[in-house]
PDB file of C-alpha atoms in Angstrom:
ATOM      1  CA  MET A 281      -2.655  -4.549  -9.219  1.00  0.00           C
ATOM      2  CA  SER A 282      -1.189  -5.274 -12.646  1.00  0.00           C
ATOM      3  CA  GLU A 283       1.790  -2.914 -12.572  1.00  0.00           C
ATOM      4  CA  LEU A 284       3.120  -0.571  -9.924  1.00  0.00           C
ATOM      5  CA  TRP A 285       5.694   1.953 -11.124  1.00  0.00           C
ATOM      6  CA  MET A 286       7.461   3.582  -8.153  1.00  0.00           C
ATOM      7  CA  VAL A 287       9.667   6.642  -8.457  1.00  0.00           C
ATOM      8  CA  ARG A 288      11.951   7.311  -5.537  1.00  0.00           C
ATOM      9  CA  HIS A 289      12.218  11.048  -4.995  1.00  0.00           C
ATOM     10  CA  GLY A 290      15.291  12.854  -6.254  1.00  0.00           C
ATOM     11  CA  GLU A 291      18.288  13.770  -4.159  1.00  0.00           C
ATOM     12  CA  THR A 292      17.894  15.997  -1.109  1.00  0.00           C
ATOM     13  CA  ARG A 293      20.492  17.705   1.060  1.00  0.00           C
ATOM     14  CA  ALA A 294      19.777  15.058   3.712  1.00  0.00           C
ATOM     15  CA  ASN A 295      20.729  12.348   1.184  1.00  0.00           C
ATOM     16  CA  LEU A 296      24.024  14.128   0.506  1.00  0.00           C
ATOM     17  CA  GLU A 297      24.760  14.495   4.210  1.00  0.00           C
ATOM     18  CA  LYS A 298      23.553  10.935   4.972  1.00  0.00           C
ATOM     19  CA  ARG A 299      20.991  12.250   7.475  1.00  0.00           C
ATOM     20  CA  TYR A 300      17.552  10.916   8.252  1.00  0.00           C
ATOM     21  CA  PRO A 301      15.465  13.578   6.509  1.00  0.00           C
ATOM     22  CA  LEU A 302      12.995  16.070   7.852  1.00  0.00           C
ATOM     23  CA  LYS A 303       9.492  15.797   6.387  1.00  0.00           C
ATOM     24  CA  THR A 304      10.068  19.166   4.715  1.00  0.00           C
ATOM     25  CA  ALA A 305      13.311  18.153   2.937  1.00  0.00           C
ATOM     26  CA  THR A 306      13.435  19.591  -0.583  1.00  0.00           C
ATOM     27  CA  LEU A 307      15.187  18.487  -3.751  1.00  0.00           C
ATOM     28  CA  THR A 308      18.627  19.720  -4.676  1.00  0.00           C
ATOM     29  CA  GLU A 309      19.268  20.873  -8.258  1.00  0.00           C
ATOM     30  CA  GLN A 310      20.703  17.395  -8.886  1.00  0.00           C
ATOM     31  CA  GLY A 311      17.487  15.901  -7.450  1.00  0.00           C
ATOM     32  CA  ARG A 312      15.402  17.972  -9.848  1.00  0.00           C
ATOM     33  CA  ALA A 313      17.555  16.798 -12.759  1.00  0.00           C
ATOM     34  CA  GLN A 314      17.216  13.163 -11.610  1.00  0.00           C
ATOM     35  CA  ALA A 315      13.432  13.521 -11.610  1.00  0.00           C
ATOM     36  CA  ARG A 316      13.377  14.968 -15.124  1.00  0.00           C
ATOM     37  CA  ALA A 317      15.693  12.165 -16.317  1.00  0.00           C
ATOM     38  CA  ILE A 318      13.087   9.549 -15.346  1.00  0.00           C
ATOM     39  CA  VAL A 319      10.406  10.933 -17.671  1.00  0.00           C
ATOM     40  CA  PRO A 320      11.554   9.152 -20.881  1.00  0.00           C
ATOM     41  CA  PHE A 321      11.317   5.802 -19.055  1.00  0.00           C
ATOM     42  CA  LEU A 322       7.703   6.264 -17.937  1.00  0.00           C
ATOM     43  CA  PRO A 323       4.830   4.894 -20.041  1.00  0.00           C
ATOM     44  CA  LEU A 324       2.555   7.470 -21.612  1.00  0.00           C
ATOM     45  CA  GLU A 325      -0.541   6.387 -19.704  1.00  0.00           C
ATOM     46  CA  PHE A 326      -1.320   5.386 -16.120  1.00  0.00           C
ATOM     47  CA  ASP A 327      -4.684   4.334 -14.725  1.00  0.00           C
ATOM     48  CA  GLN A 328      -3.952   6.012 -11.401  1.00  0.00           C
ATOM     49  CA  ILE A 329      -1.182   8.233 -10.066  1.00  0.00           C
ATOM     50  CA  TYR A 330      -0.373   8.826  -6.397  1.00  0.00           C
ATOM     51  CA  THR A 331       2.256  10.665  -4.438  1.00  0.00           C
ATOM     52  CA  SER A 332       3.511  10.728  -0.895  1.00  0.00           C
ATOM     53  CA  PRO A 333       2.483  14.005   0.750  1.00  0.00           C
ATOM     54  CA  LEU A 334       6.089  14.742   1.745  1.00  0.00           C
ATOM     55  CA  THR A 335       7.684  17.705  -0.029  1.00  0.00           C
ATOM     56  CA  ARG A 336      10.472  15.809  -1.794  1.00  0.00           C
ATOM     57  CA  ALA A 337       8.036  13.347  -3.408  1.00  0.00           C
ATOM     58  CA  LEU A 338       5.670  16.145  -4.471  1.00  0.00           C
ATOM     59  CA  GLU A 339       8.576  18.069  -6.015  1.00  0.00           C
ATOM     60  CA  THR A 340       9.730  14.956  -7.873  1.00  0.00           C
ATOM     61  CA  ALA A 341       6.242  14.434  -9.298  1.00  0.00           C
ATOM     62  CA  HIS A 342       6.097  18.067 -10.405  1.00  0.00           C
ATOM     63  CA  GLU A 343       9.520  17.837 -12.062  1.00  0.00           C
ATOM     64  CA  CYS A 344       8.214  14.805 -13.971  1.00  0.00           C
ATOM     65  CA  GLY A 345       5.272  16.881 -15.199  1.00  0.00           C
ATOM     66  CA  PHE A 346       2.554  15.611 -12.836  1.00  0.00           C
ATOM     67  CA  VAL A 347       0.779  18.270 -10.794  1.00  0.00           C
ATOM     68  CA  ALA A 348      -2.756  17.528  -9.550  1.00  0.00           C
ATOM     69  CA  LEU A 349      -2.100  14.148  -7.949  1.00  0.00           C
ATOM     70  CA  ALA A 350      -3.837  12.127  -5.279  1.00  0.00           C
ATOM     71  CA  GLN A 351      -1.736  12.262  -2.119  1.00  0.00           C
ATOM     72  CA  ASP A 352      -1.683   9.023  -0.158  1.00  0.00           C
ATOM     73  CA  GLU A 353      -0.347   9.029   3.415  1.00  0.00           C
ATOM     74  CA  ARG A 354       0.587   5.356   3.109  1.00  0.00           C
ATOM     75  CA  LEU A 355       3.340   6.298   0.618  1.00  0.00           C
ATOM     76  CA  ARG A 356       5.221   8.327   3.274  1.00  0.00           C
ATOM     77  CA  GLU A 357       8.713   7.361   4.307  1.00  0.00           C
ATOM     78  CA  LEU A 358       9.242   5.434   7.521  1.00  0.00           C
ATOM     79  CA  GLU A 359       8.651   7.561  10.615  1.00  0.00           C
ATOM     80  CA  TYR A 360      12.248   7.872  11.847  1.00  0.00           C
ATOM     81  CA  GLY A 361      11.314   9.326  15.226  1.00  0.00           C
ATOM     82  CA  VAL A 362      14.319  10.363  17.323  1.00  0.00           C
ATOM     83  CA  LEU A 363      16.717   9.777  14.401  1.00  0.00           C
ATOM     84  CA  ILE A 364      15.340  12.623  12.277  1.00  0.00           C
ATOM     85  CA  ASP A 365      17.986  15.088  11.092  1.00  0.00           C
ATOM     86  CA  LEU A 366      20.859  13.019  12.511  1.00  0.00           C
ATOM     87  CA  ASN A 367      23.669  11.267  10.644  1.00  0.00           C
ATOM     88  CA  TRP A 368      25.092   7.925  11.749  1.00  0.00           C
ATOM     89  CA  LEU A 369      28.002   9.377  13.749  1.00  0.00           C
ATOM     90  CA  GLU A 370      25.589  11.572  15.700  1.00  0.00           C
ATOM     91  CA  ILE A 371      23.255   8.620  16.227  1.00  0.00           C
ATOM     92  CA  GLU A 372      26.048   6.373  17.557  1.00  0.00           C
ATOM     93  CA  LYS A 373      27.232   9.105  19.909  1.00  0.00           C
ATOM     94  CA  LYS A 374      23.731   9.776  21.229  1.00  0.00           C
ATOM     95  CA  TYR A 375      22.188   6.261  21.274  1.00  0.00           C
ATOM     96  CA  GLY A 376      25.059   3.793  20.920  1.00  0.00           C
ATOM     97  CA  SER A 377      24.466   0.284  19.609  1.00  0.00           C
ATOM     98  CA  GLU A 378      20.792   0.465  20.609  1.00  0.00           C
ATOM     99  CA  ALA A 379      20.107   2.344  17.359  1.00  0.00           C
ATOM    100  CA  LEU A 380      21.123  -0.724  15.322  1.00  0.00           C
ATOM    101  CA  LEU A 381      18.519  -2.766  17.182  1.00  0.00           C
ATOM    102  CA  TRP A 382      15.873  -0.156  16.348  1.00  0.00           C
ATOM    103  CA  LEU A 383      16.755  -0.332  12.651  1.00  0.00           C
ATOM    104  CA  GLU A 384      16.690  -4.127  12.701  1.00  0.00           C
ATOM    105  CA  GLY A 385      13.226  -3.918  14.238  1.00  0.00           C
ATOM    106  CA  VAL A 386      11.841  -1.600  11.567  1.00  0.00           C
ATOM    107  CA  SER A 387      13.264  -3.773   8.785  1.00  0.00           C
ATOM    108  CA  ASN A 388      11.296  -6.791  10.066  1.00  0.00           C
ATOM    109  CA  PRO A 389       7.636  -6.874   8.926  1.00  0.00           C
ATOM    110  CA  PHE A 390       6.657  -8.895  12.017  1.00  0.00           C
ATOM    111  CA  SER A 391       8.513  -6.854  14.637  1.00  0.00           C
ATOM    112  CA  ASN A 392       6.742  -4.773  17.257  1.00  0.00           C
ATOM    113  CA  SER A 393       9.961  -2.890  17.919  1.00  0.00           C
ATOM    114  CA  GLY A 394      11.226   0.175  16.130  1.00  0.00           C
ATOM    115  CA  ILE A 395      12.621   3.645  16.581  1.00  0.00           C
ATOM    116  CA  PRO A 396      11.400   5.650  19.593  1.00  0.00           C
ATOM    117  CA  ASP A 397       8.744   8.170  18.503  1.00  0.00           C
ATOM    118  CA  GLY A 398       8.666   6.390  15.120  1.00  0.00           C
ATOM    119  CA  GLU A 399       7.048   3.334  13.602  1.00  0.00           C
ATOM    120  CA  THR A 400       7.548  -0.342  14.358  1.00  0.00           C
ATOM    121  CA  GLY A 401       8.530  -2.794  11.664  1.00  0.00           C
ATOM    122  CA  PHE A 402       5.017  -4.233  11.741  1.00  0.00           C
ATOM    123  CA  GLU A 403       3.337  -0.815  11.379  1.00  0.00           C
ATOM    124  CA  PHE A 404       5.561   0.317   8.511  1.00  0.00           C
ATOM    125  CA  HIS A 405       5.322  -2.867   6.476  1.00  0.00           C
ATOM    126  CA  ALA A 406       1.575  -3.184   7.114  1.00  0.00           C
ATOM    127  CA  ARG A 407       1.131   0.359   5.763  1.00  0.00           C
ATOM    128  CA  ALA A 408       3.097  -0.520   2.610  1.00  0.00           C
ATOM    129  CA  ARG A 409       1.159  -3.769   2.166  1.00  0.00           C
ATOM    130  CA  ALA A 410      -2.169  -1.962   2.648  1.00  0.00           C
ATOM    131  CA  PHE A 411      -1.281   0.433  -0.180  1.00  0.00           C
ATOM    132  CA  LEU A 412      -0.350  -2.435  -2.496  1.00  0.00           C
ATOM    133  CA  ASP A 413      -3.471  -4.438  -1.628  1.00  0.00           C
ATOM    134  CA  SER A 414      -5.733  -1.439  -2.276  1.00  0.00           C
ATOM    135  CA  LEU A 415      -4.602  -0.927  -5.861  1.00  0.00           C
ATOM    136  CA  PRO A 416      -7.077  -1.744  -8.618  1.00  0.00           C
ATOM    137  CA  GLN A 417      -6.011  -3.585 -11.755  1.00  0.00           C
ATOM    138  CA  GLY A 418      -4.122  -1.469 -14.241  1.00  0.00           C
ATOM    139  CA  ARG A 419      -0.959   0.588 -14.330  1.00  0.00           C
ATOM    140  CA  THR A 420      -0.256   2.714 -11.239  1.00  0.00           C
ATOM    141  CA  LEU A 421       2.439   5.332 -10.772  1.00  0.00           C
ATOM    142  CA  ALA A 422       3.572   6.275  -7.246  1.00  0.00           C
ATOM    143  CA  PHE A 423       6.060   8.959  -6.200  1.00  0.00           C
ATOM    144  CA  THR A 424       7.489   7.759  -2.922  1.00  0.00           C
ATOM    145  CA  HIS A 425      10.603   7.054  -0.833  1.00  0.00           C
ATOM    146  CA  GLY A 426      13.420   4.521  -0.675  1.00  0.00           C
ATOM    147  CA  GLY A 427      12.261   3.058   2.633  1.00  0.00           C
ATOM    148  CA  PHE A 428       8.728   2.552   1.337  1.00  0.00           C
ATOM    149  CA  ILE A 429       9.959   0.774  -1.808  1.00  0.00           C
ATOM    150  CA  ARG A 430      12.253  -1.431   0.300  1.00  0.00           C
ATOM    151  CA  ALA A 431       9.310  -2.290   2.582  1.00  0.00           C
ATOM    152  CA  LEU A 432       7.259  -3.423  -0.417  1.00  0.00           C
ATOM    153  CA  LEU A 433      10.156  -5.489  -1.757  1.00  0.00           C
ATOM    154  CA  LYS A 434      10.488  -7.074   1.684  1.00  0.00           C
ATOM    155  CA  VAL A 435       6.810  -8.024   1.995  1.00  0.00           C
ATOM    156  CA  CYS A 436       6.547  -9.213  -1.632  1.00  0.00           C
ATOM    157  CA  PHE A 437       9.886 -10.966  -2.142  1.00  0.00           C
ATOM    158  CA  ASP A 438      11.618 -11.047   1.267  1.00  0.00           C
ATOM    159  CA  LEU A 439      14.415  -8.876  -0.142  1.00  0.00           C
ATOM    160  CA  SER A 440      16.422  -7.110   2.543  1.00  0.00           C
ATOM    161  CA  ALA A 441      19.477  -5.486   1.014  1.00  0.00           C
ATOM    162  CA  VAL A 442      18.292  -3.345  -1.892  1.00  0.00           C
ATOM    163  CA  ASP A 443      20.183  -0.263  -3.065  1.00  0.00           C
ATOM    164  CA  LEU A 444      17.782   2.370  -4.411  1.00  0.00           C
ATOM    165  CA  GLU A 445      19.412   5.568  -5.586  1.00  0.00           C
ATOM    166  CA  PRO A 446      17.552   8.874  -5.352  1.00  0.00           C
ATOM    167  CA  GLY A 447      15.628   9.445  -8.560  1.00  0.00           C
ATOM    168  CA  SER A 448      15.382   5.739  -9.358  1.00  0.00           C
ATOM    169  CA  LEU A 449      12.495   3.761 -10.837  1.00  0.00           C
ATOM    170  CA  THR A 450      11.240   0.391  -9.546  1.00  0.00           C
ATOM    171  CA  VAL A 451       8.486  -1.572 -11.305  1.00  0.00           C
ATOM    172  CA  LEU A 452       6.423  -4.435  -9.860  1.00  0.00           C
ATOM    173  CA  ARG A 453       4.372  -6.464 -12.339  1.00  0.00           C
ATOM    174  CA  GLN A 454       1.768  -9.028 -11.409  1.00  0.00           C
ATOM    175  CA  MET A 455       2.260 -12.064 -13.598  1.00  0.00           C
ATOM    176  CA  GLY A 456      -0.414 -14.681 -14.295  1.00  0.00           C
ATOM    177  CA  GLU A 457      -3.283 -15.651 -12.005  1.00  0.00           C
ATOM    178  CA  VAL A 458      -3.316 -14.642  -8.372  1.00  0.00           C
TER     179      VAL A 458
END
């Protein structure tokens, strides 16, 4: 990998309602506008372009003018399991403080714990790392999700608290010899 340009999908209704999104979540009008606003910041050429197969990432790519893209399952958002379509108040009422332990588990690349019916921290971060390690040299563009970008930042730089707005752009550049 030389450069990895990652676009977090635009805003969805789940983002607005602070819910863990369904796989079929679609962009709001604001999310579509966020995607189009990224275009001037993207280089003119990429050696490879990928997208998560989830609807919101595909829509973001299309709004940016990219249509026939390679879909890569590794770019999917974290599998949220039993938390899907719930907001934090609903989660606390249903699962109590146990839910915080699940989220701590999935944020740890070495943890074998996670969300019931979802992924473990180890599985999620290994998936993100496998995508990064598979990239050839050159400039890559990926349409993906906030959780996936945070997982890569965790495995590469041990960053934990990163705020990534919907419709944001994150760039990783490999510097010097590896």
